[in-house]
Short mmCIF file of C-alpha atoms in Angstrom, two decimals:
data_model
loop_
_atom_site.label_atom_id
_atom_site.label_comp_id
_atom_site.label_asym_id
_atom_site.label_seq_id
_atom_site.Cartn_x
_atom_site.Cartn_y
_atom_site.Cartn_z
CA MET A 1 70.31 165.75 107.77
CA ARG A 2 69.46 169.41 108.24
CA ALA A 3 66.77 171.73 106.94
CA CYS A 4 67.95 173.22 103.64
CA ILE A 5 67.24 176.76 104.86
CA PRO A 6 66.37 177.97 108.38
CA LEU A 7 62.63 177.57 108.81
CA VAL A 8 62.26 181.02 110.41
CA LEU A 9 63.97 182.59 107.39
CA ALA A 10 61.75 180.61 105.04
CA VAL A 11 58.65 181.81 106.87
CA LEU A 12 59.77 185.45 106.80
CA CYS A 13 60.55 185.26 103.08
CA SER A 14 57.16 183.70 102.40
CA LEU A 15 55.41 186.44 104.38
CA ALA A 16 57.19 189.20 102.48
CA TRP A 17 56.41 187.62 99.11
CA ALA A 18 52.79 186.87 99.97
CA GLY A 19 52.05 190.38 101.22
CA LYS A 20 50.93 191.40 97.74
CA MET A 21 47.68 189.44 97.93
CA GLU A 22 45.76 190.23 101.11
CA SER A 23 42.28 190.87 99.67
CA CYS A 24 39.62 188.84 97.87
CA ALA A 25 39.03 191.62 95.33
CA SER A 26 38.81 189.85 91.93
CA ARG A 27 39.78 186.55 93.60
CA CYS A 28 36.45 185.08 94.82
CA ASN A 29 36.40 181.28 94.58
CA GLU A 30 39.76 181.09 92.86
CA LYS A 31 41.83 177.95 93.40
CA PHE A 32 44.08 177.70 96.45
CA ASN A 33 47.06 180.03 95.98
CA ARG A 34 49.98 179.21 98.26
CA ASP A 35 51.71 182.42 97.20
CA ALA A 36 48.96 184.58 98.70
CA ALA A 37 48.92 185.83 102.29
CA CYS A 38 45.28 184.73 102.62
CA GLN A 39 42.82 182.69 100.59
CA CYS A 40 39.51 183.23 98.77
CA ASP A 41 38.66 179.67 97.76
CA ARG A 42 35.59 177.78 98.97
CA ARG A 43 37.64 175.90 101.59
CA CYS A 44 39.19 178.92 103.28
CA LEU A 45 36.50 179.07 105.98
CA ARG A 46 37.16 175.42 106.79
CA HIS A 47 40.92 175.99 107.01
CA GLY A 48 40.71 179.39 108.70
CA ASN A 49 42.87 181.20 106.14
CA CYS A 50 40.33 183.49 104.38
CA CYS A 51 41.17 187.11 103.66
CA GLU A 52 39.36 189.55 105.96
CA ASP A 53 37.03 190.68 103.17
CA TYR A 54 36.10 187.16 102.02
CA GLU A 55 32.60 187.11 103.56
CA HIS A 56 31.86 190.66 102.40
CA LEU A 57 33.03 190.13 98.82
CA CYS A 58 32.45 186.46 98.11
CA THR A 59 29.73 184.78 100.12
CA GLU A 60 26.69 186.55 98.67
CA ASP A 61 27.47 186.96 94.97
CA HIS A 62 29.21 183.66 94.25
CA LYS A 63 26.96 180.96 95.68
CA GLU A 64 26.75 179.07 92.37
CA SER A 65 30.43 178.22 92.20
CA GLU A 66 32.04 174.93 91.22
CA PRO A 67 31.37 172.01 93.59
CA LEU A 68 34.09 171.20 96.08
CA PRO A 69 36.40 168.35 95.08
CA GLN A 70 36.50 165.25 97.21
CA PRO A 71 38.98 165.19 100.15
CA GLU A 72 41.50 163.01 98.34
CA GLU A 73 41.60 165.63 95.58
CA GLU A 74 42.40 168.37 98.10
CA THR A 75 45.88 168.56 96.56
CA GLU A 76 48.44 167.19 98.93
CA GLU A 77 50.83 169.68 97.34
CA ALA A 78 48.80 172.63 98.62
CA LEU A 79 48.41 171.24 102.12
CA THR A 80 52.01 170.10 102.47
CA SER A 81 53.68 173.14 100.92
CA ASN A 82 51.52 175.52 102.92
CA LEU A 83 52.78 174.00 106.15
CA TYR A 84 56.36 174.76 105.15
CA SER A 85 55.52 178.44 104.55
CA ALA A 86 53.65 181.05 106.58
CA PRO A 87 50.83 179.19 108.39
CA THR A 88 47.40 180.72 108.92
CA SER A 89 45.81 177.43 109.95
CA CYS A 90 46.19 174.90 112.77
CA GLN A 91 46.65 172.07 110.24
CA GLY A 92 49.56 170.07 111.69
CA ARG A 93 50.21 172.67 114.42
CA CYS A 94 47.93 171.70 117.33
CA TYR A 95 49.63 172.56 120.64
CA GLU A 96 52.92 173.60 119.07
CA ALA A 97 55.15 176.09 120.92
CA PHE A 98 54.48 179.83 120.56
CA ASP A 99 56.22 181.38 117.55
CA LYS A 100 56.13 185.18 117.27
CA HIS A 101 56.51 184.98 113.47
CA HIS A 102 53.16 183.21 113.00
CA GLN A 103 50.04 185.19 112.13
CA CYS A 104 47.90 183.11 114.47
CA HIS A 105 48.54 180.42 117.06
CA CYS A 106 47.52 176.90 118.02
CA ASN A 107 49.11 176.49 121.45
CA ALA A 108 47.31 175.63 124.67
CA ARG A 109 47.02 179.29 125.74
CA CYS A 110 45.93 180.90 122.46
CA GLN A 111 42.32 181.11 123.64
CA GLU A 112 43.45 182.94 126.77
CA PHE A 113 45.27 185.53 124.65
CA GLY A 114 42.69 185.61 121.86
CA ASN A 115 45.16 184.83 119.07
CA CYS A 116 44.09 181.34 117.97
CA CYS A 117 43.79 180.50 114.29
CA LYS A 118 40.17 180.35 113.14
CA ASP A 119 40.21 176.56 112.85
CA PHE A 120 41.71 175.92 116.31
CA GLU A 121 38.40 174.74 117.79
CA SER A 122 37.60 172.36 114.93
CA LEU A 123 41.08 170.89 114.55
CA CYS A 124 42.59 170.94 118.02
CA SER A 125 40.15 171.15 120.89
CA ASP A 126 38.49 167.81 120.19
CA HIS A 127 41.74 165.85 119.99
CA GLU A 128 45.53 166.11 120.37
CA GLY A 129 45.78 166.08 124.10
CA PHE A 130 42.14 166.31 125.17
CA SER A 131 40.40 163.00 125.70
CA HIS A 132 36.60 163.26 125.62
CA SER A 133 35.89 159.55 125.96
CA SER A 134 37.31 156.69 127.93
CA ASP A 135 38.67 154.95 124.84
CA ALA A 136 40.21 158.02 123.15
CA ILE A 137 43.93 157.79 122.39
CA THR A 138 45.71 160.88 123.70
CA LYS A 139 48.40 162.87 121.95
CA GLU A 140 50.91 161.77 124.58
CA GLU A 141 50.09 158.09 124.01
CA ILE A 142 50.52 158.49 120.25
CA GLN A 143 53.86 160.20 120.70
CA SER A 144 55.01 157.53 123.11
CA ILE A 145 54.13 154.63 120.83
CA SER A 146 55.63 156.38 117.81
CA GLU A 147 58.94 156.66 119.70
CA LYS A 148 58.76 152.94 120.52
CA ILE A 149 58.13 152.15 116.84
CA TYR A 150 61.05 154.40 115.88
CA ARG A 151 63.40 152.55 118.24
CA ALA A 152 62.10 149.14 117.15
CA ASP A 153 62.88 149.66 113.45
CA THR A 154 66.00 147.49 113.21
CA ASN A 155 65.46 146.97 109.47
CA LYS A 156 65.97 150.64 108.61
CA ALA A 157 68.88 151.74 106.47
CA GLN A 158 72.13 152.67 108.15
CA LYS A 159 74.11 155.77 107.19
CA GLU A 160 76.42 153.80 104.92
CA ASP A 161 73.50 152.14 103.11
CA ILE A 162 72.31 155.31 101.34
CA ILE A 163 74.16 158.22 99.77
CA LEU A 164 71.67 160.98 99.05
CA ASN A 165 72.32 163.95 96.77
CA SER A 166 69.50 166.36 97.62
CA GLN A 167 71.12 169.28 95.70
CA ASN A 168 68.97 172.40 95.27
CA CYS A 169 66.51 173.53 97.89
CA ILE A 170 63.80 175.93 96.72
CA SER A 171 61.10 177.99 98.40
CA PRO A 172 57.48 176.75 98.38
CA SER A 173 56.52 179.55 96.00
CA GLU A 174 58.84 178.12 93.33
CA THR A 175 57.31 174.66 93.11
CA ARG A 176 54.77 175.53 90.42
CA ASP A 177 57.23 176.37 87.65
CA GLN A 178 58.14 172.67 87.16
CA ARG A 179 61.82 173.41 86.61
CA ASP A 180 64.44 170.69 86.96
CA ARG A 181 67.03 172.32 89.20
CA CYS A 182 68.94 169.13 90.01
CA PRO A 183 71.05 167.67 87.19
CA LYS A 184 71.91 164.53 89.16
CA PRO A 185 69.69 161.78 90.62
CA LEU A 186 68.52 162.01 94.22
CA PHE A 187 70.06 158.65 95.09
CA THR A 188 73.79 158.36 94.45
CA TYR A 189 73.97 154.95 96.10
CA VAL A 190 71.66 152.49 97.81
CA ASN A 191 72.85 149.22 99.32
CA GLU A 192 70.41 146.88 97.59
CA LYS A 193 71.15 144.13 100.10
CA LEU A 194 68.42 145.89 102.08
CA PHE A 195 65.94 144.68 99.48
CA SER A 196 66.68 141.03 100.23
CA LYS A 197 65.27 141.41 103.74
CA PRO A 198 61.87 139.67 103.93
CA THR A 199 59.72 142.77 104.47
CA TYR A 200 61.49 144.76 101.73
CA ALA A 201 61.23 141.86 99.27
CA ALA A 202 57.54 141.34 100.04
CA PHE A 203 56.89 145.09 99.68
CA ILE A 204 58.68 145.34 96.32
CA ASN A 205 56.67 142.40 95.00
CA LEU A 206 53.51 144.49 95.43
CA LEU A 207 54.65 147.54 93.47
CA ASN A 208 54.13 146.10 89.97
CA ASN A 209 50.59 144.92 90.71
CA TYR A 210 48.93 148.26 89.91
CA GLN A 211 48.00 150.47 86.96
CA ARG A 212 49.00 153.98 87.89
CA ALA A 213 46.25 155.75 85.91
CA THR A 214 42.99 156.12 87.83
CA GLY A 215 39.88 155.14 85.91
CA HIS A 216 41.26 151.71 85.03
CA GLY A 217 40.00 148.96 87.30
CA GLU A 218 42.48 146.85 89.23
CA HIS A 219 42.07 143.10 88.76
CA PHE A 220 44.32 141.00 90.97
CA SER A 221 45.44 137.50 90.10
CA ALA A 222 45.60 134.76 92.73
CA GLN A 223 49.36 135.32 92.88
CA GLU A 224 48.95 139.06 93.48
CA LEU A 225 46.41 138.47 96.25
CA ALA A 226 48.84 136.00 97.81
CA GLU A 227 51.53 138.70 97.70
CA GLN A 228 49.32 140.99 99.79
CA ASP A 229 48.97 138.28 102.41
CA ALA A 230 52.71 137.55 102.29
CA PHE A 231 53.54 141.20 102.93
CA LEU A 232 51.21 141.39 105.93
CA ARG A 233 52.55 138.10 107.23
CA GLU A 234 56.18 139.30 107.01
CA ILE A 235 55.65 142.70 108.60
CA MET A 236 53.70 141.15 111.48
CA LYS A 237 56.85 139.22 112.39
CA THR A 238 58.73 142.46 113.07
CA ALA A 239 59.19 144.26 116.36
CA VAL A 240 57.70 147.39 114.78
CA MET A 241 54.33 145.84 114.08
CA LYS A 242 54.35 143.87 117.31
CA GLU A 243 54.72 147.18 119.17
CA LEU A 244 51.82 148.68 117.22
CA TYR A 245 49.52 145.69 117.74
CA SER A 246 50.35 145.50 121.46
CA PHE A 247 49.49 149.19 121.84
CA LEU A 248 46.20 148.96 119.94
CA HIS A 249 45.24 145.74 121.73
CA HIS A 250 45.86 147.48 125.06
CA GLN A 251 43.65 150.32 123.82
CA ASN A 252 40.85 147.78 123.16
CA ARG A 253 40.90 148.52 119.43
CA TYR A 254 41.51 144.87 118.47
CA GLY A 255 40.74 141.66 120.32
CA SER A 256 43.23 139.46 118.47
CA GLU A 257 46.16 139.73 116.12
CA GLN A 258 44.16 138.11 113.33
CA GLU A 259 41.43 140.72 113.69
CA PHE A 260 44.13 143.39 113.38
CA ILE A 261 45.63 141.79 110.26
CA ASP A 262 42.21 141.43 108.61
CA ASP A 263 41.46 145.08 109.27
CA LEU A 264 44.82 146.19 107.88
CA LYS A 265 44.15 144.24 104.70
CA ASN A 266 40.76 145.86 104.22
CA MET A 267 41.77 149.43 105.07
CA TRP A 268 44.92 149.35 102.90
CA PHE A 269 44.21 146.90 100.08
CA GLY A 270 40.44 147.16 99.73
CA LEU A 271 39.54 148.60 96.31
CA TYR A 272 37.38 151.64 95.61
CA SER A 273 36.91 154.02 92.70
CA ARG A 274 38.69 157.37 92.30
CA GLY A 275 37.83 157.50 88.58
CA ASN A 276 35.05 156.25 86.37
CA GLU A 277 35.65 152.55 86.78
CA GLU A 278 34.80 150.50 89.84
CA GLY A 279 37.76 149.37 91.95
CA ASP A 280 40.57 151.40 90.38
CA SER A 281 42.41 152.42 93.56
CA SER A 282 43.37 151.55 97.13
CA GLY A 283 45.17 153.18 100.01
CA PHE A 284 48.27 151.09 99.45
CA GLU A 285 48.45 151.86 95.73
CA HIS A 286 47.97 155.58 96.29
CA VAL A 287 50.40 156.07 99.18
CA PHE A 288 53.19 153.64 98.37
CA SER A 289 53.05 153.02 94.61
CA GLY A 290 51.60 156.29 93.34
CA GLU A 291 48.85 157.20 90.89
CA VAL A 292 48.21 159.62 88.05
CA LYS A 293 44.92 161.49 87.89
CA LYS A 294 44.00 164.41 85.64
CA GLY A 295 47.57 164.71 84.42
CA LYS A 296 49.13 164.94 87.89
CA VAL A 297 50.96 162.56 90.19
CA THR A 298 48.99 161.82 93.35
CA GLY A 299 50.25 159.90 96.34
CA PHE A 300 53.70 158.33 95.73
CA HIS A 301 55.17 158.82 99.22
CA ASN A 302 57.72 156.01 99.39
CA TRP A 303 61.50 156.20 99.01
CA ILE A 304 61.94 152.60 97.82
CA ARG A 305 59.48 153.13 94.98
CA PHE A 306 61.22 156.41 94.14
CA TYR A 307 64.66 154.81 94.05
CA LEU A 308 63.57 151.88 91.87
CA GLU A 309 61.79 154.15 89.40
CA GLU A 310 64.71 156.61 89.34
CA LYS A 311 67.11 153.73 88.68
CA GLU A 312 65.00 152.74 85.66
CA GLY A 313 65.04 156.32 84.34
CA LEU A 314 61.32 156.83 85.00
CA VAL A 315 61.68 159.38 87.80
CA ASP A 316 63.52 162.68 87.37
CA TYR A 317 64.28 164.45 90.66
CA TYR A 318 63.77 168.23 90.35
CA SER A 319 64.33 169.83 93.78
CA HIS A 320 63.23 169.81 97.40
CA ILE A 321 61.69 172.33 99.80
CA TYR A 322 62.50 170.56 103.06
CA ASP A 323 65.13 168.21 104.45
CA GLY A 324 64.43 166.91 107.93
CA PRO A 325 66.52 167.34 111.09
CA TRP A 326 67.42 163.69 111.68
CA ASP A 327 71.12 162.85 111.39
CA SER A 328 70.39 159.18 110.75
CA TYR A 329 67.73 157.21 108.91
CA PRO A 330 64.80 157.40 108.70
CA ASP A 331 64.76 161.03 107.62
CA VAL A 332 62.15 163.14 105.80
CA LEU A 333 62.35 164.91 102.44
CA ALA A 334 59.68 167.06 100.76
CA MET A 335 60.52 167.06 97.05
CA GLN A 336 59.47 167.83 93.49
CA PHE A 337 59.88 165.34 90.67
CA ASN A 338 58.66 164.14 87.29
CA TRP A 339 57.34 160.60 87.01
CA ASP A 340 57.52 159.48 83.41
CA GLY A 341 55.96 162.68 82.09
CA TYR A 342 53.82 163.70 85.08
CA TYR A 343 54.79 166.26 87.71
CA LYS A 344 54.61 165.98 91.50
CA GLU A 345 54.59 169.47 92.98
CA VAL A 346 55.30 168.51 96.60
CA GLY A 347 55.79 164.89 97.64
CA SER A 348 56.84 164.18 101.22
CA ALA A 349 58.47 160.85 102.08
CA PHE A 350 60.47 159.08 104.70
CA ILE A 351 63.98 158.24 103.52
CA GLY A 352 65.74 155.06 104.65
CA SER A 353 62.84 153.65 106.64
CA SER A 354 61.73 150.04 106.47
CA PRO A 355 58.37 149.21 104.85
CA GLU A 356 56.97 148.10 108.18
CA PHE A 357 57.95 151.41 109.82
CA GLU A 358 55.97 153.53 107.35
CA PHE A 359 53.08 151.08 107.29
CA ALA A 360 52.94 151.12 111.10
CA LEU A 361 53.00 154.91 111.50
CA TYR A 362 50.45 155.59 108.78
CA SER A 363 48.20 152.84 110.19
CA LEU A 364 48.56 154.22 113.72
CA CYS A 365 47.54 157.69 112.56
CA PHE A 366 44.63 156.43 110.49
CA ILE A 367 43.28 154.35 113.38
CA ALA A 368 43.88 156.95 116.10
CA ARG A 369 43.21 160.15 114.12
CA PRO A 370 41.24 159.20 110.99
CA GLY A 371 40.90 162.15 108.64
CA LYS A 372 42.93 164.43 110.89
CA VAL A 373 46.48 165.54 111.60
CA CYS A 374 48.34 163.13 113.86
CA GLN A 375 51.19 164.41 116.06
CA LEU A 376 54.10 161.96 116.37
CA SER A 377 57.55 162.03 117.94
CA LEU A 378 60.56 160.34 116.33
CA GLY A 379 63.94 160.42 118.03
CA GLY A 380 62.86 163.44 120.04
CA TYR A 381 61.72 165.43 116.99
CA PRO A 382 58.05 166.25 116.29
CA LEU A 383 56.43 164.99 113.11
CA ALA A 384 52.87 165.37 111.79
CA VAL A 385 51.10 162.92 109.50
CA ARG A 386 47.82 163.71 107.74
CA THR A 387 45.36 160.99 106.79
CA TYR A 388 42.12 161.07 104.82
CA THR A 389 39.31 158.55 104.91
CA TRP A 390 37.57 157.26 101.78
CA ASP A 391 33.96 158.27 102.37
CA LYS A 392 32.18 156.89 99.30
CA SER A 393 32.29 153.24 100.32
CA THR A 394 32.89 151.17 103.43
CA TYR A 395 33.82 147.66 104.53
CA GLY A 396 32.82 145.55 107.50
CA ASN A 397 30.53 147.36 109.88
CA GLY A 398 30.81 150.79 108.28
CA LYS A 399 34.60 151.04 108.44
CA LYS A 400 36.39 153.32 105.99
CA HIS A 401 39.32 152.67 103.68
CA ILE A 402 42.45 154.82 103.66
CA ALA A 403 42.26 157.48 100.95
CA THR A 404 45.75 158.81 101.64
CA ALA A 405 48.38 159.31 104.34
CA TYR A 406 51.44 161.50 104.15
CA ILE A 407 53.83 163.69 106.16
CA VAL A 408 52.68 167.30 106.39
CA SER A 409 55.25 168.85 108.72
CA SER A 410 58.26 168.17 110.88
CA ALA A 411 60.72 169.93 113.14
#
């Protein structure tokens, strides 16, 4: 598949449109605005995208502003969409090639030329290619193992297994209007024989075990807990997960395969609370099944879940802002959709990948780059995945659960 519009053109259009808002006058502590050339929200210093007059206009007179939301509430839509428009941050861009159209840079020589983005030091210099400890996993090692995982995914869909109708591509600035620009479903055809494969079947069995609304505690039956174990058991039989375990074992992250499996179960399936009730969410539910919080869809980054819900008439595909460069599966799509009455402004997902492939890459990034952007390589194309840790509770010896994981940029 190809990008729906040339990325350089998309960036230039975004720059022209955003040029109207380059000051924090009357904008102090507003919410993130992807249509603006620079930001005035409380996180702009962290992300390095503040307007030049932010400190002068906002930092003294507005100290009693609303508290910052938790990381998992840091709207994936804002982070993902911003990376497909004009970037002013190194989020997902560490050590990328020089691009004259960018306002600031994140390449290895930006410090020499004095044109680094403000968050270069915090996001890039302590990882992605620079190892500061003997057990650090380098960017090159992550890219190498991600290519091995890509090649090992023999359970992925073939070209003839999926007919996709992506229809209308829109600009990032158009995602807020919640318009349905695609009269037909995203999936014209899927060969459902894929779903009889052991890992697909075990994955699908898990999807109906959750309540999508946060604030309602999850209570698993013995059968549902057994389905979690069955899924882990099946994916560990695959070449994809064997590659991942072998890599992490070699990196001294796990002493045995059983230790690895136990950790995967805790980090992905361990319950925590996003709402008012104890144990109403998990990394697996959020990323693969999807949740609804405060009237918005959160998570929901899986093509199989999307297809099954669309087939039942519960998902209405609206549009997309990005279609990846891969000419075979797995591919990447960043899309907008309505899930049974709730809108997803930007949801990125692999298309045509096996469950073990996604599970492996997200796990790799969470283990190697927890809470950071993780630079991968798939079939020779770059891909970035962002993970967040759940910081309010832990398991084991202070280990953290997955709050979310999703694709933030590609080619």
